[in-house]
mmCIF file of C-alpha atoms and ligand atoms in Angstrom:
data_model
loop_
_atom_site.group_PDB
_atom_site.id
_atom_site.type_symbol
_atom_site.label_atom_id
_atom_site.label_comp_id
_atom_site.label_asym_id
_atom_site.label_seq_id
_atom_site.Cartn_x
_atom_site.Cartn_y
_atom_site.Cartn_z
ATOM 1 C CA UNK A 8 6.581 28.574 -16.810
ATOM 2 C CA UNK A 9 8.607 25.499 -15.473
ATOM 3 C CA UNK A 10 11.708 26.014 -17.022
ATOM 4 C CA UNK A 11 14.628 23.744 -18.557
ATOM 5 C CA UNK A 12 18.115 24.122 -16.602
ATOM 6 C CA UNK A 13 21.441 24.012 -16.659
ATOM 7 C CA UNK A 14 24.559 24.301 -14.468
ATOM 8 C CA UNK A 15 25.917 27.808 -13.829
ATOM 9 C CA UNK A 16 29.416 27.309 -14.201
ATOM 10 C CA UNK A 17 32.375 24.656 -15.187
ATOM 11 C CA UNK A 18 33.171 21.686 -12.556
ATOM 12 C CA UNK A 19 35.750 19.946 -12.810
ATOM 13 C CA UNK A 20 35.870 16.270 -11.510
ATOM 14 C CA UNK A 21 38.553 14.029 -11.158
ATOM 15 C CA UNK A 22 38.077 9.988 -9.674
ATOM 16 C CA UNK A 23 38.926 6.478 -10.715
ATOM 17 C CA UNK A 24 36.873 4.621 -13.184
ATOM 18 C CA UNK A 25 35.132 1.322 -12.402
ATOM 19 C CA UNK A 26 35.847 -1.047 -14.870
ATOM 20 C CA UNK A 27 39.467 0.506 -15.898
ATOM 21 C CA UNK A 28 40.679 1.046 -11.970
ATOM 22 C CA UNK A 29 42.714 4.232 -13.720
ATOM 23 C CA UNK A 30 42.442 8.073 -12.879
ATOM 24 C CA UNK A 31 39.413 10.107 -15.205
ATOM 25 C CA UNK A 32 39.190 13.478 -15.153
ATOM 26 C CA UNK A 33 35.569 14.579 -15.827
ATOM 27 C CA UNK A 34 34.271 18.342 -16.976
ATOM 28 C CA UNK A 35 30.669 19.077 -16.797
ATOM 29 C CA UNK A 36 29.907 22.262 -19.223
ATOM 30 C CA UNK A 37 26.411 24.250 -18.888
ATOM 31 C CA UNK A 38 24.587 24.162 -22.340
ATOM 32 C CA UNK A 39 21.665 26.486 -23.792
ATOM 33 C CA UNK A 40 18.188 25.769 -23.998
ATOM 34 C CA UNK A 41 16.974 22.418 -26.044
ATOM 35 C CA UNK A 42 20.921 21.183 -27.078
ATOM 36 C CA UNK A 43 19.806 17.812 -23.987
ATOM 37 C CA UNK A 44 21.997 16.093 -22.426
ATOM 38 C CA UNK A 45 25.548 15.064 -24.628
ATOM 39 C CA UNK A 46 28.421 12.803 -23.251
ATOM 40 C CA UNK A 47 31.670 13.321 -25.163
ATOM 41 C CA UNK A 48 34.930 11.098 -24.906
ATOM 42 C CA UNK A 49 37.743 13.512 -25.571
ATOM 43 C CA UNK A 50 40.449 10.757 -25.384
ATOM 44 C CA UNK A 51 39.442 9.783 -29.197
ATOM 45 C CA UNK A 52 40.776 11.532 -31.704
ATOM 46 C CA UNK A 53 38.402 13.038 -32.835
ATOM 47 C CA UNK A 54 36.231 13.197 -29.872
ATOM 48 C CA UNK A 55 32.640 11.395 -30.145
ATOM 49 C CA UNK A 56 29.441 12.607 -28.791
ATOM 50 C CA UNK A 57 27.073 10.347 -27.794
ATOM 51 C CA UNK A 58 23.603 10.916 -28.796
ATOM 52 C CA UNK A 59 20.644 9.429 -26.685
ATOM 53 C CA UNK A 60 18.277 7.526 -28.587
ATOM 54 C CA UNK A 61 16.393 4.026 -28.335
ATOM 55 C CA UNK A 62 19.635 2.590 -30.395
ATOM 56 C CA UNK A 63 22.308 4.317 -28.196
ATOM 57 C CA UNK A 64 21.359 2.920 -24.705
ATOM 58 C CA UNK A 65 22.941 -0.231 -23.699
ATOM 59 C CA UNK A 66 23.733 -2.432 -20.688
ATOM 60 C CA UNK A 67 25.644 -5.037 -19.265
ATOM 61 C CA UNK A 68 25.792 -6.417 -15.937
ATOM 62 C CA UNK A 69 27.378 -4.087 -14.346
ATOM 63 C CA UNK A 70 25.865 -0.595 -15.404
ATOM 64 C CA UNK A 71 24.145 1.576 -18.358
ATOM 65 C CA UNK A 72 25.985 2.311 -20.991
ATOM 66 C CA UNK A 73 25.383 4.400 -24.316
ATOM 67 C CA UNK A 74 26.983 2.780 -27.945
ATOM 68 C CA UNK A 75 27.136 4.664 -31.255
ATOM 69 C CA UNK A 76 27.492 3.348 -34.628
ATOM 70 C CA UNK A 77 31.226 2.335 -34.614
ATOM 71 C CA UNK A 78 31.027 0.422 -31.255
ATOM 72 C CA UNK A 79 32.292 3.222 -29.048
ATOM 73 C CA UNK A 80 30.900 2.956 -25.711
ATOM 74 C CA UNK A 81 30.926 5.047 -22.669
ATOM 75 C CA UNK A 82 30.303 3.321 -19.345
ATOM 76 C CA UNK A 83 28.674 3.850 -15.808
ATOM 77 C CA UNK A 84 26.640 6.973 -16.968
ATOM 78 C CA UNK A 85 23.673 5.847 -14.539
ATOM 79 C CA UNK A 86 25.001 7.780 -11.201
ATOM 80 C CA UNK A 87 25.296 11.384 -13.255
ATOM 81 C CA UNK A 88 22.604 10.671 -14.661
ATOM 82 C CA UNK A 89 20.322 10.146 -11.466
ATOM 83 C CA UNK A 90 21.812 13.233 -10.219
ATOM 84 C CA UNK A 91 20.553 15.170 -13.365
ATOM 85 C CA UNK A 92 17.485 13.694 -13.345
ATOM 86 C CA UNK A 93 17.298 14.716 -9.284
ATOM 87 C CA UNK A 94 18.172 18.093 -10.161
ATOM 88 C CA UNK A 95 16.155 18.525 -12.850
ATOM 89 C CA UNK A 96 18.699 19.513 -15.323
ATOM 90 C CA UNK A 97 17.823 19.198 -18.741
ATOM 91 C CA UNK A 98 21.162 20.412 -20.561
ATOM 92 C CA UNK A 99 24.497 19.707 -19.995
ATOM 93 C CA UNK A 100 27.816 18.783 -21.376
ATOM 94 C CA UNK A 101 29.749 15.885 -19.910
ATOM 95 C CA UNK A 102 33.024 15.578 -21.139
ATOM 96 C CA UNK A 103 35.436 12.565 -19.857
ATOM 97 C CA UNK A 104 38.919 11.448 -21.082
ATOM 98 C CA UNK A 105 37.941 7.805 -20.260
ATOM 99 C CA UNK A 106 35.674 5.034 -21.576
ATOM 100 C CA UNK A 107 33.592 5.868 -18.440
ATOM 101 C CA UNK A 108 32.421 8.319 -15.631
ATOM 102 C CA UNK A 109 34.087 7.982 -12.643
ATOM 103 C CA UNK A 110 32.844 5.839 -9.778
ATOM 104 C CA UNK A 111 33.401 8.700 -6.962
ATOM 105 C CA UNK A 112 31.972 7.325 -3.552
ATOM 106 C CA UNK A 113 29.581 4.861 -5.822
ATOM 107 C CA UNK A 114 26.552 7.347 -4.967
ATOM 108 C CA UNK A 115 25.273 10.263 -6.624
ATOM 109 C CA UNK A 116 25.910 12.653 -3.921
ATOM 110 C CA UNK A 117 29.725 13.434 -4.830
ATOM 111 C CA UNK A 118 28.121 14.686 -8.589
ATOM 112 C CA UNK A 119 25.061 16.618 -6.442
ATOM 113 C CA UNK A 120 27.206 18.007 -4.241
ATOM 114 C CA UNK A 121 29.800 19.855 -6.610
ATOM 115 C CA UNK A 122 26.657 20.855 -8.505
ATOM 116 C CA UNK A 123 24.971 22.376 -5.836
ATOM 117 C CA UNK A 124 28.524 24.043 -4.999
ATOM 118 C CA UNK A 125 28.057 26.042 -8.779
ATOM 119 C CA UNK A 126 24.921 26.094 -8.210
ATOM 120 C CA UNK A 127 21.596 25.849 -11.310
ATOM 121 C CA UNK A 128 20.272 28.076 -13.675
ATOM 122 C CA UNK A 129 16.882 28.231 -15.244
ATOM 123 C CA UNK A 130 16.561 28.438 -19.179
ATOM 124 C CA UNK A 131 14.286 30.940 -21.197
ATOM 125 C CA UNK A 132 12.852 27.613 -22.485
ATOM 126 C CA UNK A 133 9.847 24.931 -21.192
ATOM 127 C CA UNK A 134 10.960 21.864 -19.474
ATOM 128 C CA UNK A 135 9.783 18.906 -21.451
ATOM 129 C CA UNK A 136 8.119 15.862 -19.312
ATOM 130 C CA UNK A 137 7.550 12.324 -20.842
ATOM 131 C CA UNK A 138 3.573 11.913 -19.442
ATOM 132 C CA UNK A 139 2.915 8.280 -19.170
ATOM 133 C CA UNK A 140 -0.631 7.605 -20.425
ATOM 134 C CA UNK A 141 -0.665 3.702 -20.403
ATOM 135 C CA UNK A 142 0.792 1.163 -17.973
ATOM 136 C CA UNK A 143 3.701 -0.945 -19.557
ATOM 137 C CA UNK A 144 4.689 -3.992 -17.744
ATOM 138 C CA UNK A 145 7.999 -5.948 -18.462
ATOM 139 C CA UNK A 146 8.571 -9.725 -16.611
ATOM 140 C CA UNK A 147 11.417 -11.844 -17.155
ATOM 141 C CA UNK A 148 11.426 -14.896 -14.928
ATOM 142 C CA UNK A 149 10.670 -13.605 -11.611
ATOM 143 C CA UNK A 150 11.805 -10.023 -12.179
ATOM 144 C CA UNK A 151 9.463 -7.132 -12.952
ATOM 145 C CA UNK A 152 9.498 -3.791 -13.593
ATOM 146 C CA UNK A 153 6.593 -0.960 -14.699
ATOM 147 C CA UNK A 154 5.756 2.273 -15.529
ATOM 148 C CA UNK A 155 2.058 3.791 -15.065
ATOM 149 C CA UNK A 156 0.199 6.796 -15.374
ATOM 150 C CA UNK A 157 0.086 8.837 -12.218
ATOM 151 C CA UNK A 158 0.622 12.579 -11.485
ATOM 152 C CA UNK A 159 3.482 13.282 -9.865
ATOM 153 C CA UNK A 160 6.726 10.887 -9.701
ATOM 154 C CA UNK A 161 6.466 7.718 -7.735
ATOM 155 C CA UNK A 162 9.043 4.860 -7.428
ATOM 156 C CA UNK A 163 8.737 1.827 -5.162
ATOM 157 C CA UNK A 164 11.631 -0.812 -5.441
ATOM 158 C CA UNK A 165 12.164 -4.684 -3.789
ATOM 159 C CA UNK A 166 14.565 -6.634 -3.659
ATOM 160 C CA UNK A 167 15.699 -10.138 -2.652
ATOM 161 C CA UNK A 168 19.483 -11.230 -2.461
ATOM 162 C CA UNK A 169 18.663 -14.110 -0.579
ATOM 163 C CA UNK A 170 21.665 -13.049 1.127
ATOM 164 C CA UNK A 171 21.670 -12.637 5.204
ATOM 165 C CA UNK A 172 23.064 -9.367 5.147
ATOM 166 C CA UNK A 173 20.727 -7.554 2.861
ATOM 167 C CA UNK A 174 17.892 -9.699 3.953
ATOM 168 C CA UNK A 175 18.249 -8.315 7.327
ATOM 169 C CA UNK A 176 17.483 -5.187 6.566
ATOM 170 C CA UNK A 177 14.404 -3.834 5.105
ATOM 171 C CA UNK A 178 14.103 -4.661 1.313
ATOM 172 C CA UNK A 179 11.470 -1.978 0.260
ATOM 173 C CA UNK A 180 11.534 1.736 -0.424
ATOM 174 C CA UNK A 181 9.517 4.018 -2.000
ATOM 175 C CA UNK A 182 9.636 7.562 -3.088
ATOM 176 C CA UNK A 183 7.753 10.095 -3.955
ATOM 177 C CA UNK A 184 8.906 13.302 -5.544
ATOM 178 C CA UNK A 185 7.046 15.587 -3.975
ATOM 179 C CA UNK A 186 7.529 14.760 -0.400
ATOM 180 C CA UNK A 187 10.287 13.183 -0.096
ATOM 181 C CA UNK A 188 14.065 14.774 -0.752
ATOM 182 C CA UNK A 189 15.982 12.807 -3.078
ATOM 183 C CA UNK A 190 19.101 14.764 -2.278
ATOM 184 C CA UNK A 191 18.359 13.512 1.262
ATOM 185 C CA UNK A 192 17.169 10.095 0.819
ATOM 186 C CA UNK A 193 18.826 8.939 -2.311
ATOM 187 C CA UNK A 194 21.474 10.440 -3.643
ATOM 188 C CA UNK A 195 24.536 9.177 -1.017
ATOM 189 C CA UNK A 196 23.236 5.535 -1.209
ATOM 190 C CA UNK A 197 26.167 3.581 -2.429
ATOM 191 C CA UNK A 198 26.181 0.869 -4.752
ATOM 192 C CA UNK A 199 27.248 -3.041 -3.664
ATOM 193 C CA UNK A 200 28.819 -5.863 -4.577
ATOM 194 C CA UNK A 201 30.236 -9.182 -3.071
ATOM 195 C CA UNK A 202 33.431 -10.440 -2.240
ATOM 196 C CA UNK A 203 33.187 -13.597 -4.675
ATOM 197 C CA UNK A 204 32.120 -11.560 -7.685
ATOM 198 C CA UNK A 205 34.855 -8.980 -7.188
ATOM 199 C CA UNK A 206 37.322 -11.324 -7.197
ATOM 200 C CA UNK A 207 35.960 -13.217 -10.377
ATOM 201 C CA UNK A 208 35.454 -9.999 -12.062
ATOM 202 C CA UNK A 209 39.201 -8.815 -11.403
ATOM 203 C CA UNK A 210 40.750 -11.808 -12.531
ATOM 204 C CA UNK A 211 38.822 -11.361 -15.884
ATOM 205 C CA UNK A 212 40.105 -7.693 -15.858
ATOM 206 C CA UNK A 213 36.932 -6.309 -14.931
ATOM 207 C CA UNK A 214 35.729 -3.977 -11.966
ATOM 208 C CA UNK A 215 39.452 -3.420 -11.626
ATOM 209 C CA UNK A 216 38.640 -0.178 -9.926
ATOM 210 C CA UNK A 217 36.457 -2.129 -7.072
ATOM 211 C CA UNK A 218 36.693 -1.442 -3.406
ATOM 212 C CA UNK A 219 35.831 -0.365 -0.287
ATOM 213 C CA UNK A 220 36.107 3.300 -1.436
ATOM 214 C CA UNK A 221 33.408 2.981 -4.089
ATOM 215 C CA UNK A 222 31.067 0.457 -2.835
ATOM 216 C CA UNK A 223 29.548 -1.512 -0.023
ATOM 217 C CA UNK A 224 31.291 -4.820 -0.314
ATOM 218 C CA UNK A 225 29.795 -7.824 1.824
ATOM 219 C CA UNK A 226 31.563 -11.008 2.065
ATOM 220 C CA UNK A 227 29.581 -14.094 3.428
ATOM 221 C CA UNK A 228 27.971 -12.807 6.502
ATOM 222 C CA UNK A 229 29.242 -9.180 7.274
ATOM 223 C CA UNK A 230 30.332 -5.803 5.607
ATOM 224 C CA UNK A 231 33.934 -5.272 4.835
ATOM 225 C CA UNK A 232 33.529 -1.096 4.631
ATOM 226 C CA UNK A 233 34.472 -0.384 8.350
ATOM 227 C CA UNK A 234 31.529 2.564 8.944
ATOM 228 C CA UNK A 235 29.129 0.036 7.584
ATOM 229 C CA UNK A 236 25.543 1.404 5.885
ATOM 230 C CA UNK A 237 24.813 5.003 5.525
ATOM 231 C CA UNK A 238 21.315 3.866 6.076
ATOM 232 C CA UNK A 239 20.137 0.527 6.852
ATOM 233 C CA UNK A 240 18.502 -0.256 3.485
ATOM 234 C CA UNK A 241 20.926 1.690 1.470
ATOM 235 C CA UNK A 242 20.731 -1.407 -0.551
ATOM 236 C CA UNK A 243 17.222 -1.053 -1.737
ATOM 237 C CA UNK A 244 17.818 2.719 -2.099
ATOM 238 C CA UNK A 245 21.015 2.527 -4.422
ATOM 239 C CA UNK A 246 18.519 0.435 -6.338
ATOM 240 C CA UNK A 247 16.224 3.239 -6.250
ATOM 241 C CA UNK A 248 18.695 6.025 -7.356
ATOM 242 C CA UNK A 249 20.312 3.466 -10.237
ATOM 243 C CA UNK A 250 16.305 3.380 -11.207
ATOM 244 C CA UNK A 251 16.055 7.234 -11.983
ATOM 245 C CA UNK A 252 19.296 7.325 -13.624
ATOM 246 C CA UNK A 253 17.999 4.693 -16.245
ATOM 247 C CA UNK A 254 14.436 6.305 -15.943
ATOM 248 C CA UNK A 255 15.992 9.771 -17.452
ATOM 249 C CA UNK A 256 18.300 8.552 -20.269
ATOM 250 C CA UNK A 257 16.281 10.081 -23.038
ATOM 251 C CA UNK A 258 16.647 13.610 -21.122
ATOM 252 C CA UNK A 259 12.999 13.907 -20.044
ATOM 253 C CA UNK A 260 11.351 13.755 -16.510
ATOM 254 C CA UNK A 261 8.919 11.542 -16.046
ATOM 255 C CA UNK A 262 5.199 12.232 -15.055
ATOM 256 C CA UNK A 263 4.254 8.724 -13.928
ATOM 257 C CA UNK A 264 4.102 6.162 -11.363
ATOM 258 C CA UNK A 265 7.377 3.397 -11.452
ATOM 259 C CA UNK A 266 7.448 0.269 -9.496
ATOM 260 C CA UNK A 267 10.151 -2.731 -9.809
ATOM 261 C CA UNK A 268 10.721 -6.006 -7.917
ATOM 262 C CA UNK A 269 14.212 -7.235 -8.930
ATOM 263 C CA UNK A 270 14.880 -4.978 -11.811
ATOM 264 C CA UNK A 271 18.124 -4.212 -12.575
ATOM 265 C CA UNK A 272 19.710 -1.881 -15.218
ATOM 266 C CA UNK A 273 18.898 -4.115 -18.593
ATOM 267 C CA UNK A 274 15.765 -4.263 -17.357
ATOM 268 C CA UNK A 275 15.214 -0.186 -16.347
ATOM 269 C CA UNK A 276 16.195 -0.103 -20.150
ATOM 270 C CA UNK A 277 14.037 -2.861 -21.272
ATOM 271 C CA UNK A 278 11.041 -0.552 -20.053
ATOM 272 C CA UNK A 279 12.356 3.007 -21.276
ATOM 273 C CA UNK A 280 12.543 1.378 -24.859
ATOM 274 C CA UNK A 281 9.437 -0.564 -24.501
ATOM 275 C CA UNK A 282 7.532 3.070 -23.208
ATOM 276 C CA UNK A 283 9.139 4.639 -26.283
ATOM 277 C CA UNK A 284 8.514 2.515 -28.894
ATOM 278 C CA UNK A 285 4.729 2.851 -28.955
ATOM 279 C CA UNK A 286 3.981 6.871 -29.003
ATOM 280 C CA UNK A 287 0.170 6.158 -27.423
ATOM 281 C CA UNK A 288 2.142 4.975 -23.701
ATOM 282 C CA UNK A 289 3.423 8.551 -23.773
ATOM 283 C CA UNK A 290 3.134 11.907 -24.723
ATOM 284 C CA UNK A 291 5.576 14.961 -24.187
ATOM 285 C CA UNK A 292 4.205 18.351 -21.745
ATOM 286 C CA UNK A 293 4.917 21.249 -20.910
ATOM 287 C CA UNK A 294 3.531 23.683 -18.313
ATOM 288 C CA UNK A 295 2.889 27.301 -18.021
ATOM 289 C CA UNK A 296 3.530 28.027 -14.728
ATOM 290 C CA UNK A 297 4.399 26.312 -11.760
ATOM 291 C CA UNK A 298 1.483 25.550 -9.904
ATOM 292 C CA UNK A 299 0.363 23.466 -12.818
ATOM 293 C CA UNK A 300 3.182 21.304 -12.578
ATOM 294 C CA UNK A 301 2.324 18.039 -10.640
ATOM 295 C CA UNK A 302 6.338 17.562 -9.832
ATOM 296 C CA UNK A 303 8.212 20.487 -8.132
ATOM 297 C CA UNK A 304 11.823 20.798 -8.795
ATOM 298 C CA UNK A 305 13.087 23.241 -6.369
ATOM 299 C CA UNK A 306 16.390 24.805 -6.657
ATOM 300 C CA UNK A 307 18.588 23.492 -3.623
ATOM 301 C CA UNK A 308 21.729 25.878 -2.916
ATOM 302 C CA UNK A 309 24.510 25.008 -1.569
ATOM 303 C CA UNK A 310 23.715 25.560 2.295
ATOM 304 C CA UNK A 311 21.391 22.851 1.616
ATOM 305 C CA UNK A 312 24.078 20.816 2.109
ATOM 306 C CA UNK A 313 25.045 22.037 5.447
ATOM 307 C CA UNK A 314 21.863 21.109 7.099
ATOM 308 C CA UNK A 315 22.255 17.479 5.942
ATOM 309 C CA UNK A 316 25.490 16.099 6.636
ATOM 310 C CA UNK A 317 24.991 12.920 5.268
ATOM 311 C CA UNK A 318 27.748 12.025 3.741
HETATM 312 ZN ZN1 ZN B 404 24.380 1.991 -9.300
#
């Protein structure tokens, strides 16, 4: 059968946060079969686990974030989460002493690459899959996003800065599961911002953690990070991996086809709740053995990484 996973061992993480600029020290615990996915603050006293359901998952401009019932938030789960949902691991234990998960690099491949490091384990349990069985469009203004049925896991992205430096390179990617690596592809595109929102967003004590170190900054016409892109539309492709992080917030991989021009997190979310609320777009699978299976998870070691130094 296709089973559920977890991580083999403790890893211990330590980088700044985003929006607080200050040191977070991170601790990802494996879990048994069926107990999901659970992100606990242990600065509180006492600690709070946050549950993922369609009244937990929040956003704001700058990332995905999950709220419980008093207000507590944790922030900037979307990276860790694309590298779960990459991975395929369906149980885990994420425990941070900060309102949010550290930035690392701004990619996912600092989280895949400690992972891989510990290596994955396989579950005596099936791995659950959210089948989509009706298309589900969302448009606001000119932005779109969608999910339809298809058998595998496709995801196409656009974009459009209107900005000379992302315009000039290629705006589209797509990727499908089964042919193309996400480890390779995806996970060390970095996420962006620009010199005039950085500065805006630190004098209103935001993004305090900003820089060069965690992101692709571009001022008017050129790239401040002095090795410039990892790939030339890393842009496009952060977009992608920020995408499956969103796409996997309720813990379940997704048998379906996902396309976006635009989209950004609140919108990612927008279409997750919108899929969820109506029980006929989905339905939940399972499969027997692994040929069935119309996605293939395979289990990447750690001399994986050696053959794709990428980072
Ligand atoms: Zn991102």
């Amino acid at each position: 059968m296709v089973k559920q996973r977890t991580i083999k061992n403790i890893i211990k993480i330590t980088g700044i946060g985003l929006h607080t600029g200050r040191k977070i020290n991170m601790i990802l615990k494996p879990l048994s079969e069926n107990s999901g996915i659970i992100y606990r603050r242990v600065d509180l006293v006492p600690p709070v686990d946050f549950v993922i359901n369609i009244n937990t998952i929040c956003d704001n401009t700058l990332c995905t974030c999950l709220i419980d019932s008093n207000n507590t938030r944790i922030f900037t789960i979307e990276h860790l989460h694309a590298t779960l949902s990459g991975l395929g691991i369906d149980n885990i234990l994420v425990e941070v002493d900060a309102p949010e998960i550290p930035i690392m690099d701004g990619s996912a491949y600092c989280f895949i690459y400690l992972i891989l490091k510990v290596g994955i384990c396989e579950l005596n349990a099936h791995k659950k899959f959210f089948r989509i069985k009706k298309s589900i469009h969302i448009q606001e203004y000119d932005k779109w996003a969608e999910l339809l049925p298809f058998n595998g896991f496709k995801l196409s992205f656009f974009i459009d800065f209107n900005h000379p430096i992302i315009n000039f390179n290629r705006q589209y990617y797509c990727l499908n599961f089964s042919t193309t690596s996400f480890i390779k592809n995806i996970s060390s595109a970095r996420t962006f911002g620009f010199t005039k929102d950085i500065k805006y967003l630190h004098k209103h004590g935001l993004a305090l953690g900003g820089s060069i170190n965690c992101a692709i900054i571009i001022d008017n016409n050129k790239i401040l990070n002095k090795d410039g892109l990892r790939f030339n539309n890393e842009f496009v492709r952060h977009k992608l991996l920020d995408a499956i992080g969103d796409l996997f917030l309720y813990g379940h991989n997704i048998i379906g086809e996902f396309n976006a021009f635009k989209a950004g997190h609140a919108l990612n979310n927008k279409l997750l709740r919108t899929m969820i609320s109506n029980p006929d777009n989905w339905e939940l699978v399972t499969f027997n053995n692994d040929q069935e299976s119309p996605i293939k998870f395979s289990i990447p070691s750690e001399y994986y990484l050696k053959d794709n130094n990428f980072s």
